[in-house]
Amino acid sequence: DAMVIQNPRYQVTQFGKPVTLSCSQTLNHNVMYWYQQKSSQAPKLLFHYYDKDFNNEADTPDNFQSRRPNTSFCFLDIRSPGLGDAAMYLCATKIWQGETQYFGPGTRLLVL
Amino acid sequence: QKEVEQDPGPLSVPEGAIVSLNCTYSNSAFQYFMWYRQYSRKGPELLMYTYSSGNKEDGRFTAQVDKSSKYISLFIRDSQPSDSATYLCAMSSYGQNFVFGPGTRLSVLP
């Protein structure tokens, strides 16, 4: 089945220790998104890619970076995680002119 | 005023009840309206998708859009405990400006 896959599902890191979250998709969608979702809040958009064209939201902290080496994969790098970065991180995809986004299961990040 | 508003709940109903979930929005450019269901500690799952005003039905779920009032609704008939989740509305305008509501937490009690 075509899908959006995120690894790992749960990630524990230490304060200040870099961490990388990964997303892959078999939908062949050219748009990919990274969201941060904290408890009882709507997902907050961090970045999105139209193919390799990277778009950073204005309020995304510099501590967050992203890479998309090819259509199928996208990575979220958190350079120096703080306690406030503990959240669910969601990857989503859509086709170029489509309206609906398809989400992965998320990676829950815990910062100790 | 937030771009999309949604009552956060929690909303508790008995099994078999009809549930009404609603969102209001301020941007008249929105043309596409979606409802996502999110179970605890999982990613959002697309439930319904409608374009412009009108109704759309899919099994026990009905989505309504009233663009003149900037108001959208999701109705769940014969609600089941498995419907217990957070329901997020989302909307966009021609592939741009995709915005989520904050979500309504629903509990269906057996």
mmCIF file of N, CA, C and O in Angstrom, chain A residues 9-10 33 35 37 40-43 45 50 88 90 94 96-106 108, chain B residues 8 32 34 36 38 40-46 48-49 88 92-96 98 100-103 105:
data_model
loop_
_atom_site.group_PDB
_atom_site.id
_atom_site.type_symbol
_atom_site.label_atom_id
_atom_site.label_comp_id
_atom_site.label_asym_id
_atom_site.label_seq_id
_atom_site.Cartn_x
_atom_site.Cartn_y
_atom_site.Cartn_z
ATOM 1 N N ARG A 9 9.378 5.743 15.535
ATOM 2 C CA ARG A 9 8.085 6.184 16.055
ATOM 3 C C ARG A 9 8.252 6.920 17.381
ATOM 4 O O ARG A 9 7.478 7.822 17.700
ATOM 5 N N TYR A 10 9.239 6.526 18.146
ATOM 6 C CA TYR A 10 9.542 7.185 19.417
ATOM 7 C C TYR A 10 11.040 7.435 19.463
ATOM 8 O O TYR A 10 11.827 6.570 19.118
ATOM 9 N N TYR A 33 5.954 17.917 3.783
ATOM 10 C CA TYR A 33 5.835 18.870 4.887
ATOM 11 C C TYR A 33 6.367 18.253 6.178
ATOM 12 O O TYR A 33 6.246 17.047 6.395
ATOM 13 N N TYR A 35 5.652 18.999 10.271
ATOM 14 C CA TYR A 35 4.880 19.715 11.267
ATOM 15 C C TYR A 35 5.368 19.336 12.665
ATOM 16 O O TYR A 35 5.805 18.220 12.907
ATOM 17 N N GLN A 37 3.669 19.075 16.476
ATOM 18 C CA GLN A 37 2.386 19.115 17.176
ATOM 19 C C GLN A 37 2.602 18.871 18.656
ATOM 20 O O GLN A 37 3.089 17.803 19.047
ATOM 21 N N SER A 40 -2.666 18.645 22.559
ATOM 22 C CA SER A 40 -3.928 19.396 22.451
ATOM 23 C C SER A 40 -3.822 20.637 21.571
ATOM 24 O O SER A 40 -4.597 21.580 21.719
ATOM 25 N N GLN A 41 -2.868 20.656 20.654
ATOM 26 C CA GLN A 41 -2.727 21.775 19.732
ATOM 27 C C GLN A 41 -2.783 21.281 18.294
ATOM 28 O O GLN A 41 -2.547 20.109 18.015
ATOM 29 N N ALA A 42 -3.092 22.195 17.387
ATOM 30 C CA ALA A 42 -3.055 21.876 15.962
ATOM 31 C C ALA A 42 -1.607 21.678 15.514
ATOM 32 O O ALA A 42 -0.678 22.251 16.104
ATOM 33 N N PRO A 43 -1.400 20.896 14.485
ATOM 34 C CA PRO A 43 -0.049 20.796 13.915
ATOM 35 C C PRO A 43 0.440 22.170 13.455
ATOM 36 O O PRO A 43 -0.314 22.938 12.865
ATOM 37 N N LEU A 45 3.182 24.102 11.092
ATOM 38 C CA LEU A 45 4.065 23.864 9.961
ATOM 39 C C LEU A 45 5.464 24.413 10.229
ATOM 40 O O LEU A 45 5.616 25.569 10.643
ATOM 41 N N TYR A 50 8.504 21.922 -2.280
ATOM 42 C CA TYR A 50 7.912 21.637 -3.571
ATOM 43 C C TYR A 50 9.047 21.055 -4.398
ATOM 44 O O TYR A 50 9.941 21.770 -4.837
ATOM 45 N N MET A 88 5.212 15.809 19.105
ATOM 46 C CA MET A 88 5.027 14.866 18.010
ATOM 47 C C MET A 88 5.448 15.582 16.729
ATOM 48 O O MET A 88 5.058 16.735 16.501
ATOM 49 N N LEU A 90 5.278 15.410 12.699
ATOM 50 C CA LEU A 90 4.479 14.786 11.650
ATOM 51 C C LEU A 90 5.026 15.146 10.280
ATOM 52 O O LEU A 90 5.352 16.301 10.009
ATOM 53 N N LYS A 94 1.706 15.728 -0.397
ATOM 54 C CA LYS A 94 0.574 15.933 -1.300
ATOM 55 C C LYS A 94 1.116 16.086 -2.714
ATOM 56 O O LYS A 94 2.306 16.335 -2.914
ATOM 57 N N TRP A 96 1.302 18.142 -6.331
ATOM 58 C CA TRP A 96 1.577 19.561 -6.574
ATOM 59 C C TRP A 96 0.331 20.428 -6.491
ATOM 60 O O TRP A 96 0.305 21.418 -5.786
ATOM 61 N N GLN A 97 -0.691 20.103 -7.252
ATOM 62 C CA GLN A 97 -1.894 20.932 -7.304
ATOM 63 C C GLN A 97 -3.017 20.366 -6.436
ATOM 64 O O GLN A 97 -4.148 20.822 -6.517
ATOM 65 N N GLY A 98 -2.693 19.357 -5.649
ATOM 66 C CA GLY A 98 -3.710 18.762 -4.787
ATOM 67 C C GLY A 98 -4.002 19.619 -3.581
ATOM 68 O O GLY A 98 -3.268 20.566 -3.270
ATOM 69 N N GLU A 99 -5.079 19.273 -2.904
ATOM 70 C CA GLU A 99 -5.478 20.027 -1.722
ATOM 71 C C GLU A 99 -5.265 19.248 -0.438
ATOM 72 O O GLU A 99 -5.057 19.823 0.617
ATOM 73 N N THR A 100 -5.361 17.925 -0.523
ATOM 74 C CA THR A 100 -5.333 17.133 0.706
ATOM 75 C C THR A 100 -3.924 16.649 0.996
ATOM 76 O O THR A 100 -3.196 16.229 0.099
ATOM 77 N N GLN A 101 -3.563 16.698 2.255
ATOM 78 C CA GLN A 101 -2.276 16.206 2.706
ATOM 79 C C GLN A 101 -2.470 14.844 3.368
ATOM 80 O O GLN A 101 -3.465 14.608 4.048
ATOM 81 N N TYR A 102 -1.495 13.985 3.161
ATOM 82 C CA TYR A 102 -1.530 12.641 3.712
ATOM 83 C C TYR A 102 -0.407 12.527 4.738
ATOM 84 O O TYR A 102 0.758 12.798 4.421
ATOM 85 N N PHE A 103 -0.778 12.118 5.934
ATOM 86 C CA PHE A 103 0.155 12.160 7.055
ATOM 87 C C PHE A 103 0.738 10.793 7.381
ATOM 88 O O PHE A 103 0.075 9.762 7.242
ATOM 89 N N GLY A 104 1.970 10.831 7.861
ATOM 90 C CA GLY A 104 2.569 9.659 8.472
ATOM 91 C C GLY A 104 2.095 9.505 9.912
ATOM 92 O O GLY A 104 1.367 10.360 10.426
ATOM 93 N N PRO A 105 2.534 8.438 10.575
ATOM 94 C CA PRO A 105 2.073 8.167 11.943
ATOM 95 C C PRO A 105 2.720 9.056 12.993
ATOM 96 O O PRO A 105 2.268 9.093 14.134
ATOM 97 N N GLY A 106 3.764 9.783 12.598
ATOM 98 C CA GLY A 106 4.413 10.692 13.537
ATOM 99 C C GLY A 106 5.569 10.056 14.298
ATOM 100 O O GLY A 106 5.645 8.836 14.449
ATOM 101 N N ARG A 108 7.263 10.621 18.047
ATOM 102 C CA ARG A 108 7.132 11.326 19.327
ATOM 103 C C ARG A 108 8.522 11.513 19.904
ATOM 104 O O ARG A 108 9.236 10.539 20.139
ATOM 105 N N PRO B 8 -12.564 23.347 21.315
ATOM 106 C CA PRO B 8 -11.628 22.279 21.653
ATOM 107 C C PRO B 8 -12.244 21.110 22.402
ATOM 108 O O PRO B 8 -11.630 20.050 22.516
ATOM 109 N N TYR B 32 -11.327 24.716 -0.274
ATOM 110 C CA TYR B 32 -11.264 23.280 -0.032
ATOM 111 C C TYR B 32 -11.283 23.061 1.469
ATOM 112 O O TYR B 32 -10.557 23.714 2.214
ATOM 113 N N MET B 34 -11.460 20.148 4.661
ATOM 114 C CA MET B 34 -11.147 18.769 5.014
ATOM 115 C C MET B 34 -11.398 18.529 6.493
ATOM 116 O O MET B 34 -11.316 19.456 7.309
ATOM 117 N N TYR B 36 -9.989 15.819 9.389
ATOM 118 C CA TYR B 36 -9.043 14.771 9.749
ATOM 119 C C TYR B 36 -9.426 14.217 11.112
ATOM 120 O O TYR B 36 -9.865 14.947 12.004
ATOM 121 N N GLN B 38 -7.743 12.180 14.339
ATOM 122 C CA GLN B 38 -6.444 11.858 14.924
ATOM 123 C C GLN B 38 -6.648 11.099 16.225
ATOM 124 O O GLN B 38 -7.152 11.669 17.205
ATOM 125 N N SER B 40 -5.148 9.193 19.575
ATOM 126 C CA SER B 40 -4.082 9.569 20.498
ATOM 127 C C SER B 40 -2.744 8.990 20.049
ATOM 128 O O SER B 40 -2.650 7.802 19.741
ATOM 129 N N ARG B 41 -1.740 9.841 19.963
ATOM 130 C CA ARG B 41 -0.366 9.454 19.632
ATOM 131 C C ARG B 41 -0.231 8.877 18.221
ATOM 132 O O ARG B 41 0.676 8.087 17.936
ATOM 133 N N LYS B 42 -1.151 9.267 17.326
ATOM 134 C CA LYS B 42 -1.060 8.841 15.921
ATOM 135 C C LYS B 42 -1.106 10.072 15.018
ATOM 136 O O LYS B 42 -1.447 11.169 15.460
ATOM 137 N N GLY B 43 -0.790 9.888 13.732
ATOM 138 C CA GLY B 43 -0.889 10.981 12.777
ATOM 139 C C GLY B 43 -2.327 11.215 12.347
ATOM 140 O O GLY B 43 -3.169 10.314 12.440
ATOM 141 N N PRO B 44 -2.661 12.429 11.873
ATOM 142 C CA PRO B 44 -4.015 12.698 11.371
ATOM 143 C C PRO B 44 -4.330 11.840 10.143
ATOM 144 O O PRO B 44 -3.476 11.617 9.292
ATOM 145 N N GLU B 45 -5.577 11.409 10.077
ATOM 146 C CA GLU B 45 -6.059 10.557 8.988
ATOM 147 C C GLU B 45 -7.178 11.312 8.272
ATOM 148 O O GLU B 45 -8.125 11.772 8.919
ATOM 149 N N LEU B 46 -7.086 11.468 6.950
ATOM 150 C CA LEU B 46 -8.105 12.193 6.209
ATOM 151 C C LEU B 46 -9.437 11.433 6.239
ATOM 152 O O LEU B 46 -9.506 10.269 5.880
ATOM 153 N N MET B 48 -12.783 13.293 5.369
ATOM 154 C CA MET B 48 -13.695 13.850 4.376
ATOM 155 C C MET B 48 -13.028 15.054 3.715
ATOM 156 O O MET B 48 -12.251 15.769 4.348
ATOM 157 N N TYR B 49 -13.420 15.291 2.470
ATOM 158 C CA TYR B 49 -12.851 16.396 1.703
ATOM 159 C C TYR B 49 -13.958 16.959 0.824
ATOM 160 O O TYR B 49 -14.594 16.212 0.086
ATOM 161 N N LEU B 88 -9.878 17.293 13.534
ATOM 162 C CA LEU B 88 -9.269 18.548 13.082
ATOM 163 C C LEU B 88 -9.902 18.962 11.764
ATOM 164 O O LEU B 88 -9.913 18.166 10.816
ATOM 165 N N SER B 92 -7.958 25.076 2.667
ATOM 166 C CA SER B 92 -6.908 25.642 1.824
ATOM 167 C C SER B 92 -7.542 26.353 0.642
ATOM 168 O O SER B 92 -8.740 26.222 0.366
ATOM 169 N N SER B 93 -6.696 27.120 -0.057
ATOM 170 C CA SER B 93 -7.163 27.826 -1.245
ATOM 171 C C SER B 93 -6.236 27.494 -2.407
ATOM 172 O O SER B 93 -5.111 27.973 -2.446
ATOM 173 N N TYR B 94 -6.692 26.592 -3.273
ATOM 174 C CA TYR B 94 -5.983 26.232 -4.501
ATOM 175 C C TYR B 94 -4.530 25.858 -4.209
ATOM 176 O O TYR B 94 -3.607 26.374 -4.817
ATOM 177 N N GLY B 95 -4.354 24.929 -3.266
ATOM 178 C CA GLY B 95 -3.036 24.400 -2.955
ATOM 179 C C GLY B 95 -2.178 25.292 -2.076
ATOM 180 O O GLY B 95 -1.082 24.913 -1.689
ATOM 181 N N GLN B 96 -2.695 26.446 -1.720
ATOM 182 C CA GLN B 96 -1.930 27.377 -0.902
ATOM 183 C C GLN B 96 -2.580 27.531 0.464
ATOM 184 O O GLN B 96 -3.750 27.221 0.645
ATOM 185 N N PHE B 98 -2.612 26.254 3.571
ATOM 186 C CA PHE B 98 -3.290 25.148 4.254
ATOM 187 C C PHE B 98 -3.282 25.448 5.740
ATOM 188 O O PHE B 98 -2.223 25.637 6.334
ATOM 189 N N PHE B 100 -4.936 24.416 9.677
ATOM 190 C CA PHE B 100 -5.689 23.524 10.558
ATOM 191 C C PHE B 100 -6.444 24.327 11.600
ATOM 192 O O PHE B 100 -5.975 25.359 12.081
ATOM 193 N N GLY B 101 -7.598 23.796 12.025
ATOM 194 C CA GLY B 101 -8.198 24.234 13.267
ATOM 195 C C GLY B 101 -7.486 23.546 14.425
ATOM 196 O O GLY B 101 -6.728 22.591 14.223
ATOM 197 N N PRO B 102 -7.727 23.987 15.658
ATOM 198 C CA PRO B 102 -7.036 23.409 16.807
ATOM 199 C C PRO B 102 -7.517 22.021 17.188
ATOM 200 O O PRO B 102 -6.857 21.342 17.964
ATOM 201 N N GLY B 103 -8.658 21.570 16.663
ATOM 202 C CA GLY B 103 -9.139 20.227 16.950
ATOM 203 C C GLY B 103 -10.163 20.189 18.068
ATOM 204 O O GLY B 103 -10.107 20.995 19.012
ATOM 205 N N ARG B 105 -11.746 17.386 20.774
ATOM 206 C CA ARG B 105 -11.571 16.043 21.323
ATOM 207 C C ARG B 105 -12.951 15.454 21.612
ATOM 208 O O ARG B 105 -13.762 16.057 22.333
#
